[in-house]
Short mmCIF file of C-alpha atoms in Angstrom, two decimals:
data_model
loop_
_atom_site.label_atom_id
_atom_site.label_comp_id
_atom_site.label_asym_id
_atom_site.label_seq_id
_atom_site.Cartn_x
_atom_site.Cartn_y
_atom_site.Cartn_z
CA MET A 1 -12.90 -45.83 97.18
CA LYS A 2 -12.80 -41.99 97.34
CA LEU A 3 -13.82 -39.67 94.46
CA VAL A 4 -12.76 -36.09 94.47
CA PHE A 5 -14.46 -33.25 92.59
CA ASN A 6 -14.42 -30.05 92.89
CA GLU A 7 -12.46 -29.82 95.98
CA THR A 8 -14.86 -32.30 98.07
CA GLU A 9 -14.33 -36.03 98.37
CA TYR A 10 -17.19 -38.52 98.25
CA ILE A 11 -16.55 -42.25 99.57
CA ALA A 12 -18.47 -45.18 98.44
CA ASP A 13 -17.55 -48.89 97.91
CA LYS A 14 -17.62 -49.03 94.82
CA ILE A 15 -17.66 -46.10 91.89
CA ILE A 16 -18.80 -46.73 88.43
CA ASN A 17 -18.65 -44.44 85.77
CA LYS A 18 -21.47 -45.47 82.49
CA ASP A 19 -23.31 -43.13 80.52
CA SER A 20 -21.76 -39.25 81.33
CA LYS A 21 -22.59 -40.78 84.92
CA ILE A 22 -20.51 -41.56 87.52
CA VAL A 23 -22.30 -43.14 90.61
CA GLY A 24 -20.77 -44.02 94.07
CA TYR A 25 -22.51 -47.12 95.91
CA ASP A 26 -22.25 -48.68 99.38
CA SER A 27 -21.75 -52.30 99.75
CA LEU A 28 -25.44 -53.00 99.75
CA GLU A 29 -25.85 -51.28 96.64
CA ASN A 30 -27.19 -48.06 97.87
CA GLU A 31 -26.73 -45.03 95.97
CA LEU A 32 -24.09 -42.65 97.90
CA PHE A 33 -24.15 -40.09 95.28
CA ALA A 34 -24.04 -39.22 91.79
CA PHE A 35 -22.85 -36.81 89.20
CA LYS A 36 -24.70 -36.94 85.86
CA GLY A 37 -24.56 -35.10 82.42
CA ILE A 38 -20.79 -35.07 83.10
CA SER A 39 -18.78 -33.39 79.77
CA ASP A 40 -15.56 -33.10 81.27
CA THR A 41 -14.48 -36.32 83.19
CA SER A 42 -11.27 -34.81 83.91
CA GLN A 43 -12.46 -32.97 86.65
CA PHE A 44 -12.84 -36.04 88.80
CA LYS A 45 -10.26 -38.01 90.25
CA LEU A 46 -10.57 -41.37 91.79
CA TYR A 47 -8.56 -43.02 94.49
CA ASP A 48 -8.26 -46.71 95.88
CA ASP A 49 -7.97 -47.14 99.50
CA GLU A 50 -3.99 -47.04 100.13
CA GLY A 51 -4.66 -43.42 98.06
CA ASN A 52 -3.10 -44.41 94.75
CA GLU A 53 -4.82 -42.55 91.91
CA LYS A 54 -7.00 -44.70 89.29
CA GLN A 55 -8.67 -44.58 86.50
CA PHE A 56 -12.48 -45.08 85.56
CA VAL A 57 -13.37 -48.40 84.09
CA LYS A 58 -16.01 -47.32 81.74
CA VAL A 59 -19.08 -49.43 81.90
CA GLN A 60 -20.68 -50.44 78.47
CA THR A 61 -23.91 -49.61 77.60
CA GLU A 62 -26.07 -52.05 76.40
CA GLY A 63 -25.74 -50.66 72.93
CA GLU A 64 -21.61 -51.24 73.51
CA ARG A 65 -21.97 -54.34 74.47
CA ILE A 66 -24.06 -55.44 71.26
CA ALA A 67 -21.58 -53.41 69.05
CA SER A 68 -18.91 -55.17 70.39
CA ILE A 69 -20.20 -58.84 70.07
CA GLU A 70 -21.50 -58.13 66.20
CA ASP A 71 -17.64 -57.15 65.94
CA THR A 72 -15.86 -59.92 67.39
CA LEU A 73 -18.92 -62.20 65.32
CA LEU A 74 -18.28 -60.12 62.16
CA ALA A 75 -13.92 -60.49 62.70
CA LEU A 76 -14.58 -64.77 63.47
CA MET A 77 -16.53 -65.27 60.18
CA MET A 78 -14.10 -63.44 58.15
CA MET A 79 -11.63 -65.89 59.60
CA GLY A 80 -13.95 -68.97 58.32
CA VAL A 81 -14.70 -70.30 61.82
CA MET B 1 -50.94 9.55 145.52
CA ALA B 2 -52.06 6.44 147.72
CA PHE B 3 -52.40 2.56 145.97
CA THR B 4 -55.01 0.29 147.17
CA LYS B 5 -53.23 -3.38 147.46
CA TYR B 6 -55.84 -6.09 145.88
CA VAL B 7 -55.65 -9.49 146.34
CA TYR B 8 -56.99 -12.94 144.21
CA THR B 9 -58.49 -15.83 145.66
CA PRO B 10 -60.33 -18.42 143.99
CA THR B 11 -63.29 -17.97 146.15
CA ASP B 12 -63.57 -14.19 146.04
CA GLY B 13 -61.54 -13.19 143.01
CA PHE B 14 -59.73 -9.77 142.52
CA LYS B 15 -60.44 -7.34 145.38
CA ASN B 16 -59.42 -5.59 148.04
CA THR B 17 -60.85 -8.32 150.82
CA SER B 18 -60.93 -5.63 153.33
CA SER B 19 -62.79 -3.03 151.29
CA PHE B 20 -65.08 -5.82 149.71
CA PRO B 21 -66.65 -7.97 151.50
CA ASN B 22 -68.48 -10.90 149.77
CA PRO B 23 -71.39 -9.63 147.81
CA THR B 24 -74.49 -10.76 148.74
CA THR B 25 -76.61 -9.36 145.46
CA GLY B 26 -76.26 -8.92 142.14
CA ALA B 27 -76.37 -5.28 142.68
CA VAL B 28 -73.71 -5.17 145.24
CA ASN B 29 -71.73 -7.25 143.02
CA ARG B 30 -72.26 -4.54 140.13
CA ALA B 31 -71.51 -1.82 142.63
CA GLN B 32 -68.02 -3.57 144.09
CA ARG B 33 -67.23 -3.76 140.23
CA GLN B 34 -67.64 -0.32 139.52
CA ALA B 35 -65.87 0.90 142.56
CA LEU B 36 -62.22 -1.73 141.65
CA HIS B 37 -63.03 -0.21 138.10
CA ASP B 38 -63.11 3.79 139.29
CA GLN B 39 -59.96 3.19 141.96
CA THR B 40 -57.82 1.58 139.10
CA ARG B 41 -58.41 4.20 136.98
CA ASP B 42 -57.67 6.85 139.36
CA ALA B 43 -54.58 5.34 140.32
CA VAL B 44 -53.40 5.08 136.97
CA HIS B 45 -54.71 8.66 136.12
CA ASP B 46 -52.75 9.39 139.11
CA LEU B 47 -49.47 7.32 138.07
CA ILE B 48 -49.34 9.18 134.95
CA ASP B 49 -49.91 12.57 136.08
CA GLU B 50 -46.96 11.84 138.66
CA MET B 51 -44.93 10.53 135.47
CA ALA B 52 -45.53 13.99 133.87
CA ALA B 53 -44.71 15.69 136.17
CA VAL B 54 -41.02 14.18 136.79
CA THR B 55 -40.26 13.79 133.28
CA ASP B 56 -41.34 17.45 132.61
CA GLY B 57 -39.19 18.88 135.66
CA ASP B 58 -42.08 19.88 137.35
CA SER B 59 -40.49 21.63 140.56
CA GLY B 60 -43.80 22.62 142.00
CA GLY B 61 -45.79 21.93 145.11
CA ASP B 62 -47.23 18.68 143.26
CA ASN B 63 -43.15 16.95 144.11
CA ILE B 64 -42.35 18.50 147.50
CA GLY B 65 -42.23 15.43 149.63
CA MET B 66 -43.22 12.99 146.92
CA THR B 67 -41.27 10.15 146.75
CA PRO B 68 -39.89 9.19 143.70
CA ILE B 69 -41.15 6.44 141.32
CA PRO B 70 -38.74 3.50 141.77
CA ALA B 71 -37.13 2.36 138.52
CA LEU B 72 -37.79 5.68 136.79
CA GLY B 73 -34.39 7.79 137.28
CA SER B 74 -34.01 10.60 136.08
CA ALA B 75 -36.25 12.93 134.41
CA SER B 76 -34.27 13.06 130.91
CA THR B 77 -34.24 9.34 131.09
CA SER B 78 -37.65 8.78 131.75
CA GLN B 79 -38.48 11.25 129.29
CA SER B 80 -36.11 8.67 126.59
CA GLN B 81 -37.87 5.52 128.10
CA MET B 82 -41.39 6.90 127.46
CA GLU B 83 -40.40 8.06 124.02
CA ALA B 84 -39.23 4.57 123.31
CA MET B 85 -42.53 2.80 124.73
CA VAL B 86 -44.63 5.65 122.22
CA ALA B 87 -41.83 5.04 119.16
CA LEU B 88 -42.66 1.24 120.10
CA PHE B 89 -46.55 1.24 120.08
CA SER B 90 -46.60 3.58 117.11
CA PHE B 91 -44.86 1.44 114.73
CA PRO B 92 -47.16 -0.82 112.64
CA TRP B 93 -46.83 -4.22 113.71
CA ALA B 94 -49.40 -5.23 110.82
CA THR B 95 -50.64 -4.29 107.57
CA THR B 96 -53.92 -2.98 107.12
CA ALA B 97 -54.53 -2.67 103.74
CA SER B 98 -52.63 -3.85 100.60
CA LEU B 99 -49.23 -1.76 99.86
CA THR B 100 -47.46 -0.69 96.54
CA TYR B 101 -44.22 1.45 96.75
CA TYR B 102 -42.34 3.05 94.33
CA VAL B 103 -37.96 2.88 94.11
CA ASP B 104 -36.38 4.86 91.49
CA VAL B 105 -32.58 5.42 92.00
CA ALA B 106 -32.44 8.02 89.55
CA SER B 107 -35.30 10.12 91.20
CA GLY B 108 -36.07 9.11 94.00
CA SER B 109 -35.65 9.96 97.62
CA ASP B 110 -35.73 7.96 100.92
CA SER B 111 -37.31 11.55 102.60
CA ASN B 112 -40.51 10.38 100.10
CA ASN B 113 -42.98 8.88 100.65
CA GLY B 114 -42.72 6.13 98.26
CA LEU B 115 -46.17 5.46 97.51
CA THR B 116 -46.69 6.85 94.25
CA VAL B 117 -44.42 7.22 90.85
CA GLY B 118 -44.01 10.47 91.32
CA THR B 119 -42.54 10.23 94.79
CA PRO B 120 -40.53 7.32 95.05
CA PHE B 121 -38.00 6.22 97.55
CA LYS B 122 -34.16 6.40 96.27
CA THR B 123 -33.14 2.54 97.59
CA ILE B 124 -34.78 -0.55 97.78
CA GLY B 125 -33.70 -0.65 101.51
CA LYS B 126 -35.55 1.80 102.70
CA ALA B 127 -38.97 0.44 101.44
CA ILE B 128 -38.38 -2.66 102.58
CA SER B 129 -37.29 -1.24 106.10
CA LEU B 130 -40.97 -0.06 106.44
CA LEU B 131 -42.56 -3.27 105.98
CA PRO B 132 -44.30 -4.36 109.30
CA PRO B 133 -42.94 -7.87 110.63
CA ARG B 134 -46.58 -9.17 109.95
CA ILE B 135 -47.73 -8.97 106.14
CA ASP B 136 -51.37 -9.98 106.13
CA HIS B 137 -52.13 -8.14 102.46
CA THR B 138 -50.16 -8.25 99.15
CA VAL B 139 -46.77 -6.12 99.42
CA VAL B 140 -45.47 -4.92 96.27
CA ILE B 141 -42.05 -2.71 95.64
CA ASN B 142 -41.88 -1.86 92.00
CA VAL B 143 -38.45 -0.66 90.89
CA ALA B 144 -37.52 1.26 88.46
CA VAL B 145 -34.56 0.63 85.91
CA GLY B 146 -31.08 1.31 87.31
CA ASP B 147 -28.42 0.06 89.81
CA TYR B 148 -29.10 -0.66 93.61
CA SER B 149 -25.54 -2.35 93.70
CA GLY B 150 -24.60 0.38 96.20
CA GLU B 151 -26.65 -0.74 98.33
CA GLY B 152 -25.31 -3.67 99.04
CA VAL B 153 -26.76 -7.09 100.32
CA LEU B 154 -30.53 -6.62 100.17
CA THR B 155 -32.17 -8.32 103.15
CA VAL B 156 -35.87 -9.44 103.40
CA SER B 157 -36.07 -11.52 106.90
CA GLY B 158 -38.56 -12.54 109.46
CA TYR B 159 -41.55 -11.68 108.21
CA THR B 160 -44.77 -13.86 108.62
CA GLY B 161 -48.74 -13.51 108.30
CA LYS B 162 -51.13 -14.18 105.35
CA GLY B 163 -49.59 -12.12 102.61
CA SER B 164 -46.62 -11.89 100.41
CA ILE B 165 -43.78 -9.47 99.40
CA THR B 166 -42.72 -9.48 95.83
CA ILE B 167 -40.08 -7.02 94.47
CA ASN B 168 -40.47 -6.25 91.01
CA GLY B 169 -37.49 -5.28 88.36
CA ASP B 170 -37.72 -5.76 84.72
CA THR B 171 -40.35 -7.94 83.11
CA VAL B 172 -37.89 -9.91 80.99
CA VAL B 173 -34.33 -11.65 81.99
CA SER B 174 -32.85 -8.16 83.15
CA THR B 175 -29.59 -6.72 82.68
CA SER B 176 -30.64 -3.43 83.56
CA TYR B 177 -31.98 -3.55 86.95
CA SER B 178 -29.15 -4.59 88.90
CA ILE B 179 -28.23 -5.67 92.96
CA LEU B 180 -25.59 -6.68 94.34
CA ARG B 181 -27.23 -9.65 96.61
CA LEU B 182 -29.94 -10.55 98.26
CA ASN B 183 -30.82 -12.87 101.35
CA LYS B 184 -34.07 -14.19 102.54
CA ASN B 185 -34.08 -15.12 106.07
CA ARG B 186 -36.98 -17.45 107.64
CA ASN B 187 -39.80 -15.62 105.81
CA GLY B 188 -42.81 -17.27 106.98
CA ILE B 189 -44.84 -15.52 103.77
CA PRO B 190 -43.71 -15.86 99.84
CA VAL B 191 -41.23 -13.59 98.82
CA THR B 192 -40.62 -13.27 95.40
CA LEU B 193 -37.68 -11.41 93.60
CA ARG B 194 -38.64 -10.62 89.99
CA GLY B 195 -36.37 -9.37 86.69
CA PHE B 196 -32.58 -8.32 88.92
CA ASN B 197 -29.22 -8.28 87.58
CA PHE B 198 -26.98 -9.51 90.18
CA THR B 199 -23.64 -8.53 90.45
CA THR B 200 -21.69 -9.92 92.88
CA SER B 201 -18.70 -11.26 92.55
CA THR B 202 -17.62 -12.41 95.83
CA ASN B 203 -20.51 -14.16 97.58
CA VAL B 204 -23.75 -16.16 96.90
CA SER B 205 -26.54 -14.21 95.08
CA VAL B 206 -29.20 -15.49 96.34
CA VAL B 207 -29.74 -17.00 100.04
CA ALA B 208 -32.66 -18.37 100.80
CA ASN B 209 -32.65 -19.53 104.65
CA GLN B 210 -35.71 -21.54 106.50
CA CYS B 211 -38.03 -19.47 103.80
CA ILE B 212 -41.34 -20.81 102.77
CA THR B 213 -42.16 -20.13 98.98
CA SER B 214 -39.30 -18.37 98.03
CA ILE B 215 -39.70 -17.35 94.10
CA VAL B 216 -36.80 -16.38 91.87
CA ASN B 217 -37.92 -15.24 88.69
CA LEU B 218 -36.44 -13.42 85.11
CA CYS B 219 -33.29 -12.79 87.38
CA ASN B 220 -29.50 -12.86 86.00
CA PHE B 221 -26.95 -14.49 87.25
CA VAL B 222 -24.24 -14.04 85.00
CA VAL B 223 -20.70 -12.36 86.67
CA SER B 224 -18.17 -15.02 86.98
CA ASN B 225 -18.43 -16.35 91.18
CA SER B 226 -16.72 -18.94 92.61
CA ASN B 227 -19.75 -19.23 94.56
CA GLN B 228 -23.47 -20.49 94.31
CA ALA B 229 -26.04 -18.60 91.83
CA ILE B 230 -28.48 -19.71 94.82
CA SER B 231 -28.31 -21.68 97.53
CA SER B 232 -31.35 -22.64 99.55
CA VAL B 233 -31.27 -24.02 103.29
CA GLY B 234 -34.27 -25.28 104.72
CA SER B 235 -36.40 -23.76 101.82
CA THR B 236 -39.21 -23.79 99.35
CA LEU B 237 -38.03 -22.51 96.25
CA THR B 238 -38.83 -21.80 92.73
CA VAL B 239 -36.05 -20.50 90.74
CA SER B 240 -37.68 -20.18 86.70
CA ASN B 241 -37.14 -18.28 84.22
CA SER B 242 -33.42 -17.07 84.79
CA THR B 243 -30.00 -17.41 83.22
CA ILE B 244 -27.18 -18.46 85.44
CA SER B 245 -23.81 -18.85 84.45
CA ASN B 246 -20.21 -19.16 85.46
CA HIS B 247 -21.05 -19.87 88.78
CA SER B 248 -18.97 -23.33 90.81
CA VAL B 249 -22.65 -24.34 91.28
CA ALA B 250 -25.99 -22.88 89.62
CA ILE B 251 -28.76 -24.01 91.89
CA ASP B 252 -27.84 -25.34 95.31
CA ALA B 253 -30.36 -27.23 97.73
CA ASP B 254 -29.73 -28.30 101.20
CA THR B 255 -32.37 -29.79 103.06
CA SER B 256 -34.92 -27.87 101.12
CA THR B 257 -37.47 -28.75 98.51
CA VAL B 258 -36.93 -26.66 95.32
CA TYR B 259 -38.28 -26.30 91.79
CA SER B 260 -36.02 -25.66 88.48
CA ASN B 261 -38.26 -24.39 85.85
CA THR B 262 -36.71 -23.81 82.45
CA ASN B 263 -33.37 -21.64 83.11
CA SER B 264 -30.29 -21.67 81.11
CA GLY B 265 -26.50 -20.38 81.05
CA THR B 266 -23.46 -21.57 80.88
CA GLY B 267 -20.58 -22.25 82.03
CA ASN B 268 -21.37 -23.46 85.48
CA THR B 269 -19.31 -25.74 86.71
CA ILE B 270 -22.28 -27.85 88.38
CA GLY B 271 -25.87 -27.05 87.66
CA LEU B 272 -27.77 -28.46 90.17
CA ARG B 273 -26.45 -29.99 93.68
CA SER B 274 -29.11 -31.91 95.53
CA SER B 275 -28.11 -32.55 99.33
CA SER B 276 -29.24 -33.52 102.41
CA ALA B 277 -32.26 -35.15 101.76
CA SER B 278 -33.28 -32.08 98.83
CA THR B 279 -35.54 -32.58 96.19
CA ILE B 280 -34.71 -30.46 93.27
CA GLY B 281 -37.61 -30.95 90.70
CA LYS B 282 -36.75 -29.80 87.16
CA ASN B 283 -38.72 -28.75 84.38
CA GLY B 284 -37.36 -27.70 80.84
CA THR B 285 -33.97 -26.16 80.48
CA GLN B 286 -31.65 -26.27 83.25
CA PRO B 287 -28.61 -24.04 83.24
CA GLY B 288 -24.97 -25.29 81.59
CA ALA B 289 -22.48 -27.10 83.35
CA THR B 290 -19.74 -29.12 82.93
CA THR B 291 -21.05 -31.72 85.49
CA ALA B 292 -25.16 -30.88 85.17
CA GLU B 293 -26.38 -32.63 88.09
CA VAL B 294 -25.27 -33.60 91.83
CA GLN B 295 -26.85 -35.90 94.02
CA GLN B 296 -25.83 -36.20 97.26
CA THR B 297 -26.03 -37.18 101.25
CA GLY B 298 -29.72 -38.37 100.58
CA GLY B 299 -30.29 -35.66 98.11
CA VAL B 300 -31.96 -36.39 94.49
CA ILE B 301 -33.29 -34.56 91.69
CA ARG B 302 -35.89 -35.84 89.25
#
């Protein structure tokens, strides 16, 4: 994958967008680069190996995951399940 | 003038073997050393006299039939060579005591001696130009309020020794002590810049290249600039209590160790960027940016 920011290309096997951070890893999970404290992700463009622009898949934080599970449980309870 | 050629051998030492046989006693040895010293002294004096005669354009009896001294060339060339040698050995190569220069763009003159508030230089560059390459003491350049941007880039380069250089401007983050930009290059001593407002919009404001203990304190970098405000390459740099706004990168470290302590600012694209195994240590507030930190190619920010 390729990340383009500020006219510079950053290559990584995996690029994660999480908690205002974008981090690139190699195949062994070593951190290759990190952008932290991002307030405007529109400056970052993500491309796959074929050069097609991709959307960031935002990784949920722990709090976001708990809230999501709670919402699902509540919905199930209201459905009488 | 006659020269005696001396020969050095491990067994006999440095001497004219025909004139100085192996000494048989300490007294003979001392006499031979004295004779050698006297001959050397006389030869040097003769050479000086001949050079003086040639460079003075002396056409008297001293020069009649004299073989020209090789490599001296014409009298005028010799004169300039000797003057260059005199200048070379007259320029101080190291500080002998602490030194303070004063600079005032409004009232100063580069014809002044710069040593008192009342006799300041007009330009910071003049003060820097008088510093010897070896700084073994504390050197301070006190700069008065004013705009020094017209001097262009200031360069502090190649200083070594046991001392330090401090260029003092304002005592707060300055808007009125202005310089265009500064290059620090290959300094082996601490070089501190304190209290200046940088005005360049087209170049990096401060470059520290292969410098030991470079310090930027109470400086203002707010003119919109598509370059870095501060770039450190192969250096140890401290940036503190400064305001950095509207730059592509506020503090950029490449193969460096940088301490960013309590800096502020807004509108930067990148706040801190650490590359090529650099370490940026941060404490307190940091320059505001749309991307606060970038770590790449082995650089870390912590």
